[in-house]
């Protein structure tokens, strides 16, 4: 706490009256937000470095992750987006993870309709909550109520659906959340592309290995019945393929007359996360 009554927001930032972008005048006086030349900011918790900013706010050095620096100030093109630039901030994933006392990752639950993806996801989220771990569920149907409501179930739209969910899941993981995505996601290529968005080991694929017959007998939404009657076209497992994972981190099996409870299945996922160190910072 300094004489003006202000406590530095981040470790590594000086509490003196001159902080480059901020000037504390004391009392109830407003903050002066005008740049004041060179300032020190914290680049990352694991590797603090000095970044020199000129009066225009241009970075003269480079962040440890290699994204910021002179070259990174150039405008770039990504897909159909032109004239864009990545902006770095001093608070990074490792800082948020320390705050939450956990590590961000994506638990991607895939399987046929009726295999129990959403049920296991909810059980997992509840059990994590009871342990004091923060998670968020991206449910396939829920996402189609908003973000992806413009997409159909054609192959190309399904690919875009998975891509968007993958990008959102990546953001949640970067925020330090344990993001639980539960979608049919029938194609290996689409799931592989989502895995490639994340750092190594931060994508945990959970395969609900439940036979089509079991899923169809359950038919919780009545979709198999509609598909068999020809009222739904391109339904996974009926007239559209499902490509099971070849190397999923976790496989949860359920056969006729031999099926673990959703909580038991969720416990297996939690055990995996514990072993991999995701439930502690």
Short mmCIF file of C-alpha atoms in Angstrom, two decimals:
data_model
loop_
_atom_site.label_atom_id
_atom_site.label_comp_id
_atom_site.label_asym_id
_atom_site.label_seq_id
_atom_site.Cartn_x
_atom_site.Cartn_y
_atom_site.Cartn_z
CA UNK A 1 0.00 0.00 0.00
CA UNK A 2 1.52 3.37 -0.94
CA UNK A 3 1.04 6.82 0.52
CA UNK A 4 -1.81 7.55 -1.88
CA UNK A 5 -3.81 4.57 -0.69
CA UNK A 6 -3.38 2.52 -3.83
CA UNK A 7 -2.14 -1.07 -3.82
CA UNK A 8 -0.38 -2.31 -6.97
CA UNK A 9 -2.72 -4.59 -8.93
CA UNK A 10 0.04 -6.96 -10.07
CA UNK A 11 3.30 -8.25 -8.64
CA UNK A 12 6.29 -6.69 -10.30
CA UNK A 13 4.66 -3.30 -10.86
CA UNK A 14 6.21 -0.46 -8.87
CA UNK A 15 4.03 1.44 -6.41
CA UNK A 16 5.82 4.73 -7.09
CA UNK A 17 3.88 7.72 -8.37
CA UNK A 18 5.16 7.19 -11.88
CA UNK A 19 4.10 3.94 -13.48
CA UNK A 20 4.36 4.91 -17.12
CA UNK A 21 0.68 4.72 -18.00
CA UNK A 22 -0.63 5.65 -14.54
CA UNK A 23 0.07 8.56 -12.22
CA UNK A 24 -1.44 8.51 -8.74
CA UNK A 25 -2.09 12.01 -7.43
CA UNK A 26 -3.54 11.02 -4.04
CA UNK A 27 -6.79 11.90 -2.33
CA UNK A 28 -9.87 11.82 -4.54
CA UNK A 29 -8.09 13.21 -7.56
CA UNK A 30 -8.69 11.41 -10.87
CA UNK A 31 -6.01 9.18 -12.36
CA UNK A 32 -3.86 10.56 -15.12
CA UNK A 33 -3.98 7.88 -17.82
CA UNK A 34 -1.67 9.59 -20.29
CA UNK A 35 1.50 7.72 -21.28
CA UNK A 36 4.64 8.95 -19.56
CA UNK A 37 7.45 7.34 -21.50
CA UNK A 38 9.16 4.11 -20.52
CA UNK A 39 7.42 1.87 -17.98
CA UNK A 40 7.90 -1.52 -16.42
CA UNK A 41 5.20 -4.16 -16.76
CA UNK A 42 5.11 -7.77 -15.74
CA UNK A 43 5.45 -10.00 -18.79
CA UNK A 44 4.74 -13.34 -17.13
CA UNK A 45 4.72 -14.85 -13.64
CA UNK A 46 7.23 -17.50 -14.61
CA UNK A 47 9.60 -15.14 -16.43
CA UNK A 48 9.41 -11.43 -15.57
CA UNK A 49 11.03 -9.23 -18.15
CA UNK A 50 11.23 -5.51 -18.81
CA UNK A 51 9.29 -4.29 -21.82
CA UNK A 52 10.19 -0.81 -23.01
CA UNK A 53 7.22 1.10 -24.35
CA UNK A 54 7.71 4.31 -26.25
CA UNK A 55 5.26 7.20 -26.08
CA UNK A 56 3.13 5.57 -28.77
CA UNK A 57 2.84 2.38 -26.77
CA UNK A 58 4.87 0.25 -29.19
CA UNK A 59 6.72 -2.70 -27.72
CA UNK A 60 10.48 -2.45 -28.18
CA UNK A 61 11.23 -5.85 -26.66
CA UNK A 62 9.71 -9.29 -26.91
CA UNK A 63 7.58 -11.41 -24.56
CA UNK A 64 8.85 -14.86 -23.54
CA UNK A 65 6.20 -16.64 -25.59
CA UNK A 66 7.43 -14.95 -28.75
CA UNK A 67 4.07 -13.42 -29.68
CA UNK A 68 4.81 -9.80 -28.82
CA UNK A 69 7.57 -7.68 -30.23
CA UNK A 70 8.38 -5.44 -33.14
CA UNK A 71 7.36 -7.94 -35.79
CA UNK A 72 4.15 -8.79 -33.98
CA UNK A 73 2.98 -5.20 -34.23
CA UNK A 74 2.48 -5.74 -37.94
CA UNK A 75 -1.06 -6.27 -39.13
CA UNK A 76 -1.87 -9.79 -40.24
CA UNK A 77 -4.54 -11.83 -41.99
CA UNK A 78 -6.29 -14.85 -40.47
CA UNK A 79 -8.82 -16.56 -42.71
CA UNK A 80 -11.16 -13.85 -43.95
CA UNK A 81 -10.07 -11.39 -41.24
CA UNK A 82 -7.62 -8.76 -42.44
CA UNK A 83 -5.68 -5.94 -40.76
CA UNK A 84 -5.72 -7.57 -37.31
CA UNK A 85 -3.06 -7.64 -34.59
CA UNK A 86 -2.63 -9.87 -31.54
CA UNK A 87 -2.54 -7.93 -28.25
CA UNK A 88 -0.59 -9.25 -25.29
CA UNK A 89 -1.54 -8.54 -21.68
CA UNK A 90 0.58 -8.93 -18.53
CA UNK A 91 -1.91 -11.31 -16.88
CA UNK A 92 -1.51 -14.69 -18.54
CA UNK A 93 -2.84 -18.23 -18.18
CA UNK A 94 -0.36 -19.18 -15.48
CA UNK A 95 -1.48 -16.19 -13.38
CA UNK A 96 -5.14 -17.14 -13.65
CA UNK A 97 -4.35 -20.75 -12.81
CA UNK A 98 -2.57 -19.69 -9.63
CA UNK A 99 -5.57 -17.55 -8.72
CA UNK A 100 -7.98 -20.47 -9.26
CA UNK A 101 -5.58 -23.08 -7.81
CA UNK A 102 -6.13 -25.37 -10.80
CA UNK A 103 -4.93 -25.80 -14.38
CA UNK A 104 -7.06 -25.04 -17.40
CA UNK A 105 -7.84 -27.83 -19.84
CA UNK A 106 -10.56 -29.17 -22.14
CA UNK A 107 -12.38 -32.42 -21.37
CA UNK A 108 -13.98 -33.36 -24.70
CA UNK A 109 -16.74 -35.97 -24.31
CA UNK A 110 -17.73 -37.62 -27.59
CA UNK A 111 -20.16 -40.40 -28.43
CA UNK A 112 -23.45 -41.28 -30.07
CA UNK A 113 -26.69 -39.53 -29.26
CA UNK A 114 -28.06 -41.15 -26.11
CA UNK A 115 -24.69 -42.41 -24.93
CA UNK A 116 -24.84 -40.25 -21.79
CA UNK A 117 -22.44 -37.43 -22.69
CA UNK A 118 -24.46 -34.61 -21.11
CA UNK A 119 -25.35 -36.68 -18.04
CA UNK A 120 -21.70 -37.52 -17.36
CA UNK A 121 -20.68 -33.91 -18.07
CA UNK A 122 -23.15 -32.61 -15.46
CA UNK A 123 -22.05 -35.23 -12.92
CA UNK A 124 -18.42 -34.29 -13.55
CA UNK A 125 -19.09 -30.56 -13.21
CA UNK A 126 -21.01 -31.09 -9.96
CA UNK A 127 -18.27 -33.27 -8.47
CA UNK A 128 -15.62 -30.73 -9.43
CA UNK A 129 -17.70 -27.98 -7.85
CA UNK A 130 -17.93 -29.96 -4.61
CA UNK A 131 -14.14 -30.20 -4.62
CA UNK A 132 -13.77 -26.46 -5.11
CA UNK A 133 -12.70 -26.70 -8.76
CA UNK A 134 -14.18 -24.36 -11.36
CA UNK A 135 -15.56 -25.86 -14.57
CA UNK A 136 -17.93 -24.92 -17.38
CA UNK A 137 -19.94 -27.14 -19.71
CA UNK A 138 -20.26 -26.50 -23.44
CA UNK A 139 -23.18 -28.75 -24.34
CA UNK A 140 -23.81 -29.39 -28.03
CA UNK A 141 -27.56 -28.70 -27.87
CA UNK A 142 -27.13 -25.66 -25.62
CA UNK A 143 -24.55 -24.10 -27.96
CA UNK A 144 -26.97 -24.51 -30.86
CA UNK A 145 -29.50 -22.41 -28.96
CA UNK A 146 -27.25 -19.37 -29.37
CA UNK A 147 -23.74 -19.22 -30.80
CA UNK A 148 -24.33 -21.94 -33.42
CA UNK A 149 -28.02 -21.52 -34.09
CA UNK A 150 -27.21 -20.56 -37.69
CA UNK A 151 -25.73 -24.00 -38.40
CA UNK A 152 -27.51 -27.10 -39.71
CA UNK A 153 -26.49 -30.74 -39.34
CA UNK A 154 -24.95 -31.01 -42.79
CA UNK A 155 -21.35 -32.25 -42.81
CA UNK A 156 -19.85 -28.81 -43.50
CA UNK A 157 -21.96 -27.15 -40.80
CA UNK A 158 -21.09 -29.87 -38.35
CA UNK A 159 -17.43 -29.19 -38.96
CA UNK A 160 -17.96 -25.47 -38.34
CA UNK A 161 -20.00 -26.28 -35.23
CA UNK A 162 -17.11 -28.26 -33.78
CA UNK A 163 -14.55 -25.63 -34.81
CA UNK A 164 -16.44 -22.87 -33.01
CA UNK A 165 -16.91 -24.96 -29.87
CA UNK A 166 -13.22 -25.84 -29.98
CA UNK A 167 -12.25 -22.17 -30.13
CA UNK A 168 -14.56 -21.30 -27.22
CA UNK A 169 -13.27 -24.26 -25.21
CA UNK A 170 -9.71 -23.04 -25.83
CA UNK A 171 -10.62 -19.64 -24.38
CA UNK A 172 -12.13 -21.22 -21.28
CA UNK A 173 -9.01 -23.35 -20.79
CA UNK A 174 -6.83 -20.25 -21.23
CA UNK A 175 -8.93 -18.57 -18.53
CA UNK A 176 -7.98 -21.42 -16.19
CA UNK A 177 -11.30 -23.28 -16.33
CA UNK A 178 -11.75 -27.01 -16.67
CA UNK A 179 -13.93 -26.80 -19.78
CA UNK A 180 -16.20 -29.79 -20.41
CA UNK A 181 -17.37 -30.00 -24.02
CA UNK A 182 -19.97 -32.69 -24.70
CA UNK A 183 -20.94 -33.15 -28.33
CA UNK A 184 -21.46 -36.05 -30.69
CA UNK A 185 -18.57 -34.63 -32.76
CA UNK A 186 -18.70 -37.66 -35.07
CA UNK A 187 -15.63 -37.06 -37.25
CA UNK A 188 -12.06 -37.75 -36.14
CA UNK A 189 -10.61 -34.95 -38.23
CA UNK A 190 -12.74 -32.31 -36.52
CA UNK A 191 -11.84 -33.58 -33.06
CA UNK A 192 -8.17 -33.71 -34.03
CA UNK A 193 -8.29 -30.07 -35.14
CA UNK A 194 -9.72 -29.08 -31.76
CA UNK A 195 -6.95 -31.01 -30.02
CA UNK A 196 -4.38 -29.16 -32.13
CA UNK A 197 -5.71 -25.79 -30.88
CA UNK A 198 -4.43 -26.50 -27.37
CA UNK A 199 -1.03 -27.07 -25.78
CA UNK A 200 0.12 -30.66 -25.42
CA UNK A 201 -1.91 -32.71 -22.91
CA UNK A 202 -4.49 -29.95 -22.33
CA UNK A 203 -7.05 -31.77 -24.50
CA UNK A 204 -8.55 -34.81 -22.75
CA UNK A 205 -10.73 -36.88 -25.08
CA UNK A 206 -13.38 -38.98 -23.34
CA UNK A 207 -15.08 -41.60 -25.50
CA UNK A 208 -18.53 -42.77 -24.44
CA UNK A 209 -18.18 -46.30 -25.81
CA UNK A 210 -21.86 -47.23 -25.81
CA UNK A 211 -23.28 -49.55 -28.53
CA UNK A 212 -25.80 -48.13 -30.97
CA UNK A 213 -28.43 -50.60 -29.75
CA UNK A 214 -28.15 -49.33 -26.18
CA UNK A 215 -28.35 -45.70 -27.31
CA UNK A 216 -31.32 -46.42 -29.55
CA UNK A 217 -33.14 -48.27 -26.79
CA UNK A 218 -32.68 -45.27 -24.52
CA UNK A 219 -33.59 -42.71 -27.22
CA UNK A 220 -34.14 -39.95 -24.62
CA UNK A 221 -35.12 -37.34 -27.23
CA UNK A 222 -37.00 -39.68 -29.57
CA UNK A 223 -34.53 -38.85 -32.33
CA UNK A 224 -33.70 -42.41 -33.34
CA UNK A 225 -37.38 -43.11 -33.85
CA UNK A 226 -37.68 -40.07 -36.10
CA UNK A 227 -34.52 -41.02 -37.99
CA UNK A 228 -35.72 -44.58 -38.58
CA UNK A 229 -39.00 -43.17 -39.88
CA UNK A 230 -37.10 -40.99 -42.35
CA UNK A 231 -38.14 -37.75 -40.68
CA UNK A 232 -34.55 -36.82 -39.79
CA UNK A 233 -31.86 -37.08 -42.44
CA UNK A 234 -28.14 -37.45 -41.78
CA UNK A 235 -28.58 -38.72 -38.24
CA UNK A 236 -25.38 -40.08 -36.71
CA UNK A 237 -25.47 -43.83 -36.30
CA UNK A 238 -28.42 -44.29 -38.66
CA UNK A 239 -27.61 -42.73 -42.04
CA UNK A 240 -24.47 -40.78 -41.11
CA UNK A 241 -21.27 -42.31 -39.74
CA UNK A 242 -19.71 -41.99 -36.31
CA UNK A 243 -15.93 -42.35 -36.23
CA UNK A 244 -14.88 -43.58 -32.78
CA UNK A 245 -11.64 -42.24 -31.31
CA UNK A 246 -8.54 -44.32 -31.88
CA UNK A 247 -6.48 -42.92 -29.01
CA UNK A 248 -8.85 -41.32 -26.48
CA UNK A 249 -7.33 -40.58 -23.08
CA UNK A 250 -10.38 -42.05 -21.34
CA UNK A 251 -12.88 -44.67 -22.54
CA UNK A 252 -16.15 -45.07 -20.62
CA UNK A 253 -17.95 -48.25 -21.60
CA UNK A 254 -21.57 -49.16 -21.11
CA UNK A 255 -23.09 -52.37 -22.46
CA UNK A 256 -26.54 -53.87 -22.04
CA UNK A 257 -26.98 -54.84 -18.39
CA UNK A 258 -23.47 -53.65 -17.51
CA UNK A 259 -23.20 -49.90 -17.11
CA UNK A 260 -21.54 -47.78 -14.44
CA UNK A 261 -23.43 -44.87 -12.93
CA UNK A 262 -22.76 -41.36 -14.27
CA UNK A 263 -21.02 -40.51 -10.99
CA UNK A 264 -18.74 -43.54 -11.29
CA UNK A 265 -17.86 -42.48 -14.82
CA UNK A 266 -17.24 -38.91 -13.72
CA UNK A 267 -15.00 -40.19 -10.93
CA UNK A 268 -12.79 -41.88 -13.52
CA UNK A 269 -12.34 -38.56 -15.29
CA UNK A 270 -11.54 -36.80 -12.01
CA UNK A 271 -8.97 -39.47 -11.18
CA UNK A 272 -7.29 -38.83 -14.53
CA UNK A 273 -7.27 -35.06 -13.94
CA UNK A 274 -5.77 -35.60 -10.49
CA UNK A 275 -2.97 -37.77 -11.80
CA UNK A 276 -2.20 -35.23 -14.53
CA UNK A 277 -2.13 -32.38 -12.01
CA UNK A 278 -5.03 -30.33 -13.33
CA UNK A 279 -6.79 -30.03 -9.97
CA UNK A 280 -4.00 -27.99 -8.44
CA UNK A 281 -2.04 -24.98 -9.65
#
